[in-house]
């Protein structure tokens, strides 16, 4: 039997699937075994098909094995007599089609292994000489295919072994993003051209298959354009870039550290110390919400009165009620690691946000949100650094301030190639110094994205709106109204590389009667 042994290269169940759908009634196997074996056979078939066309020495090498061929009938007899191929639970292989010579060889290999096991038992397992003669003839005719099949399976096993030896981790997935950006301002905004970078490495670990521990390392030198004074004598956070991050000489920091796990039925719990609201809530701005691949301007990313409230340490929870309705809530503290008076997890700056999400249709989604925030002295930033200086700190940074904000945000997929999104936000802020001072704030935004514009995977987006503005209250209204408009075209170079040229401009910057700020950006993004 040594002649047979050298071709025993695949498991019998794998070979069984090689004859799948050929009308032979046999033993049953589990669905899991069939799925695993089908996957293995598909890998072998794909490997076979990927090779180049070579010359052959016999016309038989170009023929499939038909049910009327002697070889097919001979193998069928061996299968039925020795049970060397398993089938579906109803004991059939469903069909009567021709086999490729490689598929036939896989089935033949299974029978060789089964007969070899039988003849090694006392009494030869009932294998007769006629069957051995048929098997020997089949082996001679399909010797080339059996040898090739063995080599290719060995090759696949080698590749699997290599991947197992060189994988990063069995529980942790590493992903990365690199952004290199060129930004140019007109003289009103500062007049400089900058070239900067941002690098992020994310480690996602799972311990149950359903949970996730996320750690993110970040380094960058993308400057804050909000601190630049232009020739109009104004500096404003309205000029800030969405992907801004400056860690000081590209020093590496940990800017995400949180754990997410299922809780109750259709619920998800978030706990962490580096966990902003944007990582918990749906923002309903699908083509602008990404920090690295979304908006170019900070304001156009999402509703700042809801998702740019203070704090990154605390707890969040999402509860889904079927396909159409969900509820999300969070409590996040701004100085949770500070043990001094007026700080900590419950005695300092914090935000508490709740949102009801409703999806009337598969193409239309919306969220109704409320945010209650407290800003301790020195931490006041009501509009999340997206609006005017008065809108950010209406009573100065030294006065503790509370705010109550309401937001409605929505996204609507008009058709396969057009998406509409936007938001409206209202807010009221009070000075916590006993003076009774208060202000009202208002913001809105709308954008349209054209998917697969001029190229598959490309996105052309036009966005615009009013950053949070003080519109009333004891301080009155700001004198002018700023609008931020943005146009960008994200063009994929490959699956993992894209470039995004774009421009955004701010009319009446800082809600004053000033010349328009214009900022052009060329953002290149690499992901891996």
Short mmCIF file of C-alpha atoms in Angstrom, two decimals:
data_model
loop_
_atom_site.label_atom_id
_atom_site.label_comp_id
_atom_site.label_asym_id
_atom_site.label_seq_id
_atom_site.Cartn_x
_atom_site.Cartn_y
_atom_site.Cartn_z
CA UNK A 1 0.00 0.00 0.00
CA UNK A 2 2.97 2.37 -0.08
CA UNK A 3 1.99 3.32 -3.61
CA UNK A 4 -1.29 4.70 -2.27
CA UNK A 5 0.15 6.32 0.83
CA UNK A 6 2.25 8.90 -0.98
CA UNK A 7 -0.91 10.48 -2.44
CA UNK A 8 -2.81 10.71 0.84
CA UNK A 9 -2.65 14.46 1.11
CA UNK A 10 -6.10 15.70 2.11
CA UNK A 11 -8.68 14.85 4.73
CA UNK A 12 -11.49 12.51 3.63
CA UNK A 13 -14.14 15.13 4.36
CA UNK A 14 -12.36 17.63 2.09
CA UNK A 15 -12.36 15.09 -0.67
CA UNK A 16 -16.03 14.43 0.00
CA UNK A 17 -16.85 17.97 -0.95
CA UNK A 18 -14.89 17.54 -4.16
CA UNK A 19 -17.73 15.27 -5.32
CA UNK A 20 -20.43 17.53 -3.91
CA UNK A 21 -23.65 17.54 -5.96
CA UNK A 22 -23.11 14.23 -7.75
CA UNK A 23 -26.06 12.11 -6.63
CA UNK A 24 -24.21 9.55 -4.44
CA UNK A 25 -26.03 8.46 -1.27
CA UNK A 26 -23.68 8.19 1.72
CA UNK A 27 -23.09 8.94 5.41
CA UNK A 28 -24.12 12.25 6.97
CA UNK A 29 -21.86 14.91 8.40
CA UNK A 30 -22.50 18.06 10.38
CA UNK A 31 -23.08 21.43 8.73
CA UNK A 32 -19.98 22.84 10.40
CA UNK A 33 -17.80 20.13 8.88
CA UNK A 34 -19.27 20.83 5.44
CA UNK A 35 -18.66 24.56 5.78
CA UNK A 36 -15.05 24.06 6.85
CA UNK A 37 -14.38 21.56 4.12
CA UNK A 38 -16.05 23.66 1.43
CA UNK A 39 -13.81 26.59 2.37
CA UNK A 40 -10.71 24.42 2.09
CA UNK A 41 -11.75 23.03 -1.28
CA UNK A 42 -12.51 26.50 -2.61
CA UNK A 43 -8.98 27.53 -1.66
CA UNK A 44 -7.61 24.56 -3.62
CA UNK A 45 -9.79 25.36 -6.63
CA UNK A 46 -8.83 29.05 -6.55
CA UNK A 47 -5.20 28.09 -6.35
CA UNK A 48 -5.63 25.76 -9.33
CA UNK A 49 -7.38 28.40 -11.41
CA UNK A 50 -4.76 31.04 -10.64
CA UNK A 51 -1.96 29.12 -12.37
CA UNK A 52 -0.81 29.81 -15.89
CA UNK A 53 -1.83 27.64 -18.85
CA UNK A 54 0.80 24.99 -19.55
CA UNK A 55 1.27 22.45 -22.32
CA UNK A 56 -0.19 18.98 -21.66
CA UNK A 57 1.02 15.53 -22.66
CA UNK A 58 -2.40 13.87 -22.98
CA UNK A 59 -5.80 15.01 -24.18
CA UNK A 60 -7.25 13.38 -21.06
CA UNK A 61 -5.71 16.19 -19.05
CA UNK A 62 -8.05 18.60 -20.79
CA UNK A 63 -11.23 16.59 -20.11
CA UNK A 64 -13.57 16.72 -17.17
CA UNK A 65 -14.60 13.37 -15.66
CA UNK A 66 -18.20 12.73 -16.73
CA UNK A 67 -20.66 10.44 -14.91
CA UNK A 68 -20.55 8.08 -17.92
CA UNK A 69 -16.76 7.56 -17.72
CA UNK A 70 -15.42 4.27 -16.35
CA UNK A 71 -13.31 6.16 -13.80
CA UNK A 72 -16.35 7.95 -12.44
CA UNK A 73 -18.27 4.67 -12.12
CA UNK A 74 -15.29 2.91 -10.55
CA UNK A 75 -14.92 5.61 -7.91
CA UNK A 76 -18.67 5.60 -7.30
CA UNK A 77 -18.50 1.85 -6.55
CA UNK A 78 -15.62 2.35 -4.12
CA UNK A 79 -17.47 5.18 -2.39
CA UNK A 80 -20.64 3.16 -1.95
CA UNK A 81 -18.79 0.05 -0.82
CA UNK A 82 -16.36 1.64 1.65
CA UNK A 83 -18.12 4.88 2.69
CA UNK A 84 -15.08 7.03 2.02
CA UNK A 85 -16.99 10.27 1.24
CA UNK A 86 -19.62 11.93 3.44
CA UNK A 87 -22.63 13.89 2.21
CA UNK A 88 -25.52 16.10 3.27
CA UNK A 89 -27.80 15.13 6.18
CA UNK A 90 -30.34 13.70 3.70
CA UNK A 91 -27.58 11.24 2.58
CA UNK A 92 -27.21 12.65 -0.96
CA UNK A 93 -24.73 14.75 -2.91
CA UNK A 94 -27.53 16.43 -4.93
CA UNK A 95 -26.80 16.35 -8.60
CA UNK A 96 -25.03 14.46 -11.33
CA UNK A 97 -22.56 16.86 -12.89
CA UNK A 98 -19.13 16.30 -14.40
CA UNK A 99 -16.06 16.82 -12.22
CA UNK A 100 -12.80 18.51 -12.99
CA UNK A 101 -9.85 16.15 -12.84
CA UNK A 102 -8.62 17.89 -9.69
CA UNK A 103 -12.00 17.43 -7.98
CA UNK A 104 -11.99 13.78 -9.01
CA UNK A 105 -8.46 13.39 -7.67
CA UNK A 106 -9.57 14.78 -4.31
CA UNK A 107 -12.33 12.17 -4.14
CA UNK A 108 -9.94 9.43 -5.19
CA UNK A 109 -7.53 10.49 -2.49
CA UNK A 110 -10.24 10.11 0.15
CA UNK A 111 -10.97 6.56 -0.96
CA UNK A 112 -7.27 5.70 -0.91
CA UNK A 113 -7.03 6.82 2.71
CA UNK A 114 -10.14 4.90 3.71
CA UNK A 115 -9.04 1.67 2.01
CA UNK A 116 -5.57 2.01 3.47
CA UNK A 117 -7.09 2.17 6.95
CA UNK A 118 -9.24 -0.87 6.25
CA UNK A 119 -6.46 -3.11 4.90
CA UNK A 120 -4.31 -2.30 7.92
CA UNK A 121 -6.90 -3.92 10.21
CA UNK A 122 -6.95 -7.68 10.92
CA UNK A 123 -8.47 -9.55 7.98
CA UNK A 124 -7.94 -6.66 5.55
CA UNK A 125 -11.22 -4.94 6.42
CA UNK A 126 -13.12 -6.81 3.74
CA UNK A 127 -11.31 -5.13 0.84
CA UNK A 128 -11.29 -7.46 -2.17
CA UNK A 129 -8.62 -7.78 -4.83
CA UNK A 130 -10.90 -6.44 -7.56
CA UNK A 131 -11.34 -3.18 -5.75
CA UNK A 132 -7.60 -2.91 -5.15
CA UNK A 133 -7.02 -3.43 -8.88
CA UNK A 134 -9.55 -0.70 -9.74
CA UNK A 135 -7.92 1.63 -7.25
CA UNK A 136 -4.46 0.98 -8.69
CA UNK A 137 -5.72 1.74 -12.20
CA UNK A 138 -7.33 4.97 -11.04
CA UNK A 139 -4.12 6.01 -9.29
CA UNK A 140 -2.10 5.43 -12.45
CA UNK A 141 -4.47 7.48 -14.60
CA UNK A 142 -4.71 10.36 -12.13
CA UNK A 143 -1.16 10.26 -10.85
CA UNK A 144 -0.36 13.76 -12.09
CA UNK A 145 -3.44 15.30 -10.47
CA UNK A 146 -2.84 13.51 -7.16
CA UNK A 147 0.76 14.72 -7.04
CA UNK A 148 -0.19 18.30 -7.94
CA UNK A 149 -3.01 18.30 -5.39
CA UNK A 150 -0.62 17.22 -2.67
CA UNK A 151 1.89 19.93 -3.57
CA UNK A 152 -0.76 22.61 -3.55
CA UNK A 153 -2.25 21.53 -0.26
CA UNK A 154 1.28 21.52 1.22
CA UNK A 155 1.71 25.05 -0.16
CA UNK A 156 -1.53 26.20 1.44
CA UNK A 157 -0.58 24.61 4.75
CA UNK A 158 2.75 26.41 4.58
CA UNK A 159 1.04 29.74 4.01
CA UNK A 160 -1.32 29.14 6.93
CA UNK A 161 1.60 28.23 9.18
CA UNK A 162 3.45 31.39 8.12
CA UNK A 163 0.43 33.57 8.91
CA UNK A 164 -0.01 31.92 12.29
CA UNK A 165 3.65 32.48 13.13
CA UNK A 166 3.66 36.11 12.02
CA UNK A 167 0.24 37.36 13.12
CA UNK A 168 0.29 40.37 15.44
CA UNK A 169 -1.96 38.86 18.11
CA UNK A 170 -4.79 36.37 18.44
CA UNK A 171 -6.86 38.86 20.46
CA UNK A 172 -5.66 42.30 19.27
CA UNK A 173 -6.03 44.06 15.94
CA UNK A 174 -3.64 46.84 14.96
CA UNK A 175 -4.74 49.57 12.57
CA UNK A 176 -3.17 52.86 11.65
CA UNK A 177 -3.69 56.22 10.00
CA UNK A 178 -1.20 58.78 8.73
CA UNK A 179 -2.22 62.23 7.55
CA UNK A 180 0.05 64.66 5.76
CA UNK A 181 -1.60 68.00 5.11
CA UNK A 182 -0.72 71.17 3.25
CA UNK A 183 -2.72 74.22 4.37
CA UNK A 184 -2.61 77.75 2.99
CA UNK A 185 -4.35 80.85 4.39
CA UNK A 186 -5.14 84.10 2.70
CA UNK A 187 -3.70 87.25 4.28
CA UNK A 188 -6.90 87.93 6.19
CA UNK A 189 -6.54 84.58 7.96
CA UNK A 190 -2.77 84.80 8.50
CA UNK A 191 -1.16 84.38 5.10
CA UNK A 192 1.02 81.34 5.84
CA UNK A 193 1.50 77.95 4.18
CA UNK A 194 2.02 74.97 6.49
CA UNK A 195 2.93 71.33 6.00
CA UNK A 196 2.13 69.06 8.95
CA UNK A 197 1.39 65.49 9.93
CA UNK A 198 -0.74 63.39 12.26
CA UNK A 199 -0.13 59.70 13.05
CA UNK A 200 -2.44 57.37 14.95
CA UNK A 201 -2.07 53.68 15.85
CA UNK A 202 -5.15 51.94 17.25
CA UNK A 203 -5.08 48.68 19.21
CA UNK A 204 -8.46 46.94 19.42
CA UNK A 205 -8.55 43.90 21.70
CA UNK A 206 -11.41 41.48 22.31
CA UNK A 207 -11.67 38.95 25.10
CA UNK A 208 -15.09 37.46 24.40
CA UNK A 209 -15.50 38.14 20.68
CA UNK A 210 -18.22 40.71 21.37
CA UNK A 211 -16.40 43.26 23.54
CA UNK A 212 -13.61 45.70 22.63
CA UNK A 213 -10.80 47.40 24.50
CA UNK A 214 -9.46 50.32 22.49
CA UNK A 215 -6.13 52.03 23.02
CA UNK A 216 -4.90 54.66 20.60
CA UNK A 217 -1.43 56.15 20.32
CA UNK A 218 -1.20 59.53 18.64
CA UNK A 219 1.45 62.00 17.57
CA UNK A 220 1.15 65.11 15.44
CA UNK A 221 2.18 68.67 14.72
CA UNK A 222 -0.94 69.98 12.95
CA UNK A 223 -1.19 73.57 14.19
CA UNK A 224 -4.22 75.42 15.52
CA UNK A 225 -5.11 78.04 12.94
CA UNK A 226 -7.49 79.55 15.50
CA UNK A 227 -4.59 81.27 17.22
CA UNK A 228 -3.29 83.01 14.09
CA UNK A 229 -3.97 86.75 13.80
CA UNK A 230 -4.59 87.91 10.24
CA UNK A 231 -4.21 91.37 8.77
CA UNK A 232 -7.75 92.13 9.94
CA UNK A 233 -6.48 91.90 13.52
CA UNK A 234 -8.70 88.93 14.33
CA UNK A 235 -7.97 85.37 15.41
CA UNK A 236 -10.86 82.94 15.57
CA UNK A 237 -11.49 79.26 16.25
CA UNK A 238 -13.69 79.24 13.16
CA UNK A 239 -10.47 78.74 11.15
CA UNK A 240 -9.46 75.52 12.91
CA UNK A 241 -8.85 72.28 11.00
CA UNK A 242 -10.89 69.18 11.74
CA UNK A 243 -7.82 66.93 11.90
CA UNK A 244 -5.83 69.29 14.13
CA UNK A 245 -3.62 67.61 16.74
CA UNK A 246 -0.38 68.97 18.13
CA UNK A 247 1.34 66.78 20.71
CA UNK A 248 4.51 68.91 20.93
CA UNK A 249 7.42 67.88 18.73
CA UNK A 250 5.37 64.86 17.57
CA UNK A 251 5.58 63.29 21.02
CA UNK A 252 3.52 60.11 21.37
CA UNK A 253 0.50 60.24 23.66
CA UNK A 254 -2.41 57.93 24.49
CA UNK A 255 -5.57 59.77 23.48
CA UNK A 256 -8.07 56.88 23.56
CA UNK A 257 -8.49 54.32 26.34
CA UNK A 258 -11.92 52.77 26.80
CA UNK A 259 -13.77 49.48 26.99
CA UNK A 260 -17.01 48.55 25.25
CA UNK A 261 -19.07 45.46 26.07
CA UNK A 262 -22.61 44.16 25.50
CA UNK A 263 -25.00 44.70 28.42
CA UNK A 264 -28.56 43.43 28.67
CA UNK A 265 -30.43 42.64 25.46
CA UNK A 266 -29.31 44.89 22.56
CA UNK A 267 -27.40 47.16 24.93
CA UNK A 268 -23.77 48.33 24.87
CA UNK A 269 -21.84 49.78 27.81
CA UNK A 270 -18.84 52.13 27.41
CA UNK A 271 -16.34 52.88 30.21
CA UNK A 272 -13.11 54.77 29.74
CA UNK A 273 -10.68 57.57 30.47
CA UNK A 274 -10.11 58.72 26.88
CA UNK A 275 -13.60 58.54 25.43
CA UNK A 276 -15.17 61.64 23.87
CA UNK A 277 -18.87 61.75 23.05
CA UNK A 278 -18.20 61.29 19.33
CA UNK A 279 -17.01 57.71 20.04
CA UNK A 280 -20.31 56.85 21.74
CA UNK A 281 -23.03 58.73 19.87
CA UNK A 282 -24.30 58.59 16.32
CA UNK A 283 -23.71 62.08 14.91
CA UNK A 284 -25.80 61.63 11.72
CA UNK A 285 -23.22 63.21 9.45
CA UNK A 286 -21.77 60.16 7.66
CA UNK A 287 -19.51 61.82 5.09
CA UNK A 288 -18.14 64.60 7.33
CA UNK A 289 -17.93 63.09 10.83
CA UNK A 290 -14.56 61.33 10.48
CA UNK A 291 -11.64 63.15 12.05
CA UNK A 292 -9.21 61.96 9.38
CA UNK A 293 -11.41 61.42 6.34
CA UNK A 294 -14.34 63.77 6.90
CA UNK A 295 -14.64 67.57 7.06
CA UNK A 296 -11.63 69.81 6.56
CA UNK A 297 -12.97 72.50 8.90
CA UNK A 298 -13.61 71.79 12.57
CA UNK A 299 -17.13 73.23 12.59
CA UNK A 300 -18.50 71.19 9.68
CA UNK A 301 -17.82 67.84 11.38
CA UNK A 302 -20.93 67.60 13.63
CA UNK A 303 -23.21 69.61 15.95
CA UNK A 304 -20.82 71.26 18.46
CA UNK A 305 -23.54 72.08 21.00
CA UNK A 306 -24.11 68.33 21.47
CA UNK A 307 -20.98 66.36 20.57
CA UNK A 308 -18.25 68.86 21.56
CA UNK A 309 -19.23 69.21 25.19
CA UNK A 310 -16.59 68.77 27.92
CA UNK A 311 -15.15 65.56 29.30
CA UNK A 312 -13.63 62.32 28.04
CA UNK A 313 -13.71 60.16 31.19
CA UNK A 314 -16.79 58.35 32.39
CA UNK A 315 -19.53 56.09 31.15
CA UNK A 316 -21.82 55.73 28.15
CA UNK A 317 -24.66 53.43 27.21
CA UNK A 318 -26.54 52.58 24.01
CA UNK A 319 -29.84 50.70 24.04
CA UNK A 320 -31.41 49.59 20.76
CA UNK A 321 -35.15 48.95 20.49
CA UNK A 322 -35.34 47.06 17.25
CA UNK A 323 -34.20 48.43 13.92
CA UNK A 324 -35.85 51.86 14.08
CA UNK A 325 -35.30 53.22 17.59
CA UNK A 326 -32.37 53.62 19.99
CA UNK A 327 -31.37 55.57 23.08
CA UNK A 328 -27.85 56.78 23.95
CA UNK A 329 -26.63 58.50 27.10
CA UNK A 330 -23.29 59.50 28.60
CA UNK A 331 -21.72 61.14 31.63
CA UNK A 332 -18.20 62.44 30.97
CA UNK A 333 -15.94 64.39 33.32
CA UNK A 334 -13.27 66.83 32.25
CA UNK A 335 -10.84 66.54 35.19
CA UNK A 336 -11.55 63.09 36.54
CA UNK A 337 -7.91 62.37 37.45
CA UNK A 338 -7.52 65.61 39.45
CA UNK A 339 -8.06 65.00 43.21
CA UNK A 340 -8.25 68.69 44.18
CA UNK A 341 -11.37 70.56 45.22
CA UNK A 342 -13.63 71.51 42.31
CA UNK A 343 -12.37 68.66 40.14
CA UNK A 344 -12.50 64.86 40.10
CA UNK A 345 -15.17 62.70 38.58
CA UNK A 346 -18.19 64.44 40.15
CA UNK A 347 -17.06 67.85 41.44
CA UNK A 348 -15.65 69.51 38.35
CA UNK A 349 -16.31 70.12 34.68
CA UNK A 350 -18.65 67.55 33.15
CA UNK A 351 -21.28 66.90 30.50
CA UNK A 352 -24.38 64.70 30.57
CA UNK A 353 -25.84 63.98 27.14
CA UNK A 354 -28.89 61.96 26.08
CA UNK A 355 -30.10 61.22 22.56
CA UNK A 356 -33.06 59.41 21.04
CA UNK A 357 -32.34 58.02 17.59
CA UNK A 358 -35.16 57.34 15.16
CA UNK A 359 -34.91 55.80 11.69
CA UNK A 360 -38.20 56.29 9.81
CA UNK A 361 -36.78 54.36 6.85
CA UNK A 362 -33.55 52.60 5.92
CA UNK A 363 -32.46 55.80 4.10
CA UNK A 364 -33.55 58.38 6.67
CA UNK A 365 -32.09 58.64 10.17
CA UNK A 366 -32.36 61.34 12.82
CA UNK A 367 -31.43 62.09 16.40
CA UNK A 368 -32.96 64.34 19.08
CA UNK A 369 -30.40 65.24 21.74
CA UNK A 370 -30.06 67.17 25.00
CA UNK A 371 -26.78 68.14 26.66
CA UNK A 372 -26.35 69.52 30.16
CA UNK A 373 -22.85 70.82 30.85
CA UNK A 374 -20.96 72.45 33.68
CA UNK A 375 -17.73 74.32 33.00
CA UNK A 376 -15.56 75.06 36.02
CA UNK A 377 -13.46 78.23 36.23
CA UNK A 378 -10.68 78.02 33.67
CA UNK A 379 -12.46 75.32 31.62
CA UNK A 380 -15.21 77.34 29.91
CA UNK A 381 -15.72 76.47 26.23
CA UNK A 382 -19.44 76.35 25.45
CA UNK A 383 -19.18 76.00 21.64
CA UNK A 384 -16.34 73.48 21.60
CA UNK A 385 -13.90 75.90 19.92
CA UNK A 386 -15.97 76.19 16.75
CA UNK A 387 -17.46 79.69 17.06
CA UNK A 388 -16.67 83.18 18.26
CA UNK A 389 -14.77 84.06 21.40
CA UNK A 390 -17.92 85.47 23.01
CA UNK A 391 -19.86 82.35 22.09
CA UNK A 392 -17.15 80.24 23.71
CA UNK A 393 -16.73 82.22 26.98
CA UNK A 394 -19.56 84.75 27.26
CA UNK A 395 -18.80 85.59 30.92
CA UNK A 396 -14.99 85.15 30.64
CA UNK A 397 -13.06 81.98 31.39
CA UNK A 398 -12.89 82.73 35.12
CA UNK A 399 -16.63 82.41 35.73
CA UNK A 400 -18.14 78.94 36.14
CA UNK A 401 -20.84 78.41 33.51
CA UNK A 402 -23.66 75.93 32.93
CA UNK A 403 -25.37 75.28 29.61
CA UNK A 404 -28.47 73.45 28.39
CA UNK A 405 -28.36 72.58 24.70
CA UNK A 406 -30.81 70.92 22.33
CA UNK A 407 -30.01 69.48 18.94
CA UNK A 408 -31.72 67.85 16.00
CA UNK A 409 -29.46 66.14 13.47
CA UNK A 410 -30.40 64.06 10.47
CA UNK A 411 -29.08 62.27 7.41
CA UNK A 412 -31.01 61.19 4.33
CA UNK A 413 -29.75 58.98 1.51
CA UNK A 414 -31.61 60.48 -1.42
CA UNK A 415 -30.42 57.77 -3.79
CA UNK A 416 -27.39 55.58 -4.42
CA UNK A 417 -25.16 58.57 -5.21
CA UNK A 418 -26.48 61.51 -3.15
CA UNK A 419 -26.61 61.96 0.63
CA UNK A 420 -28.04 64.93 2.52
CA UNK A 421 -27.23 65.74 6.16
CA UNK A 422 -27.41 68.58 8.64
CA UNK A 423 -28.31 69.83 12.08
CA UNK A 424 -29.99 72.59 14.09
CA UNK A 425 -28.87 73.46 17.62
CA UNK A 426 -30.14 75.76 20.37
CA UNK A 427 -28.49 76.54 23.68
CA UNK A 428 -28.78 78.62 26.85
CA UNK A 429 -25.83 79.36 29.12
CA UNK A 430 -25.89 80.85 32.62
CA UNK A 431 -23.14 82.47 34.66
CA UNK A 432 -22.76 80.66 38.00
CA UNK A 433 -21.67 83.77 39.90
CA UNK A 434 -25.01 84.99 41.22
CA UNK A 435 -25.35 87.83 38.68
CA UNK A 436 -28.14 86.21 36.67
CA UNK A 437 -26.34 86.76 33.37
CA UNK A 438 -27.24 84.42 30.52
CA UNK A 439 -26.93 84.05 26.76
CA UNK A 440 -28.80 82.17 24.02
CA UNK A 441 -26.95 80.36 21.23
CA UNK A 442 -27.98 79.08 17.81
CA UNK A 443 -26.24 76.99 15.14
CA UNK A 444 -27.15 75.15 11.95
CA UNK A 445 -25.48 73.24 9.15
CA UNK A 446 -26.37 71.48 5.89
CA UNK A 447 -24.28 69.43 3.49
CA UNK A 448 -24.69 67.33 0.37
CA UNK A 449 -22.34 64.53 -0.67
CA UNK A 450 -22.07 63.03 -4.14
CA UNK A 451 -20.86 59.44 -3.81
CA UNK A 452 -18.69 57.86 -6.53
CA UNK A 453 -18.33 61.27 -8.17
CA UNK A 454 -16.23 60.82 -11.34
CA UNK A 455 -14.62 57.70 -9.79
CA UNK A 456 -15.76 54.75 -7.73
CA UNK A 457 -15.06 55.47 -4.06
CA UNK A 458 -14.68 59.22 -4.55
CA UNK A 459 -16.88 61.68 -2.63
CA UNK A 460 -17.60 65.32 -3.52
CA UNK A 461 -19.07 67.27 -0.59
CA UNK A 462 -20.40 70.80 -0.26
CA UNK A 463 -21.19 71.98 3.27
CA UNK A 464 -22.06 75.18 5.04
CA UNK A 465 -23.70 76.67 8.08
CA UNK A 466 -23.63 79.04 11.00
CA UNK A 467 -21.27 78.25 13.87
CA UNK A 468 -22.74 78.77 17.38
CA UNK A 469 -23.64 82.43 17.75
CA UNK A 470 -24.89 84.40 20.74
CA UNK A 471 -28.33 85.52 19.57
CA UNK A 472 -29.88 86.85 22.78
CA UNK A 473 -29.92 86.94 26.56
CA UNK A 474 -28.64 89.53 28.99
CA UNK A 475 -25.62 90.26 26.77
CA UNK A 476 -27.69 90.82 23.64
CA UNK A 477 -26.78 89.50 20.19
CA UNK A 478 -23.42 89.52 18.49
CA UNK A 479 -23.19 92.31 15.88
CA UNK A 480 -22.63 90.18 12.76
CA UNK A 481 -23.22 86.58 11.65
CA UNK A 482 -20.46 84.28 10.51
CA UNK A 483 -21.03 81.54 7.95
CA UNK A 484 -18.59 78.76 7.17
CA UNK A 485 -18.73 77.17 3.70
CA UNK A 486 -16.64 74.21 2.58
CA UNK A 487 -16.07 72.31 -0.63
CA UNK A 488 -13.92 69.19 -0.85
CA UNK A 489 -13.29 66.23 -3.13
CA UNK A 490 -11.99 63.01 -1.59
CA UNK A 491 -10.24 61.03 -4.31
CA UNK A 492 -9.07 57.45 -3.63
CA UNK A 493 -5.66 56.61 -5.04
CA UNK A 494 -6.04 53.04 -3.79
CA UNK A 495 -7.96 51.19 -1.10
CA UNK A 496 -5.71 52.63 1.61
CA UNK A 497 -4.60 55.97 0.17
CA UNK A 498 -6.70 59.04 -0.59
CA UNK A 499 -6.11 62.71 -1.29
CA UNK A 500 -8.62 65.44 -0.47
CA UNK A 501 -8.19 68.89 -1.98
CA UNK A 502 -10.61 71.46 -0.65
CA UNK A 503 -11.25 74.95 0.59
CA UNK A 504 -13.34 76.54 3.32
CA UNK A 505 -14.01 80.18 3.98
CA UNK A 506 -15.51 82.17 6.83
CA UNK A 507 -17.58 85.26 6.20
CA UNK A 508 -17.60 87.93 8.93
CA UNK A 509 -15.09 85.90 11.00
CA UNK A 510 -15.67 85.87 14.74
CA UNK A 511 -19.13 87.39 14.11
CA UNK A 512 -17.58 90.76 13.33
CA UNK A 513 -17.65 93.00 10.29
CA UNK A 514 -14.36 91.74 8.84
CA UNK A 515 -13.02 90.48 5.53
CA UNK A 516 -13.52 86.83 4.66
CA UNK A 517 -10.96 84.25 5.79
CA UNK A 518 -10.05 81.64 3.17
CA UNK A 519 -8.14 78.42 3.90
CA UNK A 520 -7.12 75.90 1.27
CA UNK A 521 -6.17 72.35 2.22
CA UNK A 522 -4.61 69.35 0.50
CA UNK A 523 -4.96 66.38 2.83
CA UNK A 524 -3.32 63.02 2.07
CA UNK A 525 -4.48 60.08 4.16
CA UNK A 526 -2.91 56.64 4.50
CA UNK A 527 -4.65 53.83 6.38
CA UNK A 528 -3.46 50.35 7.21
#
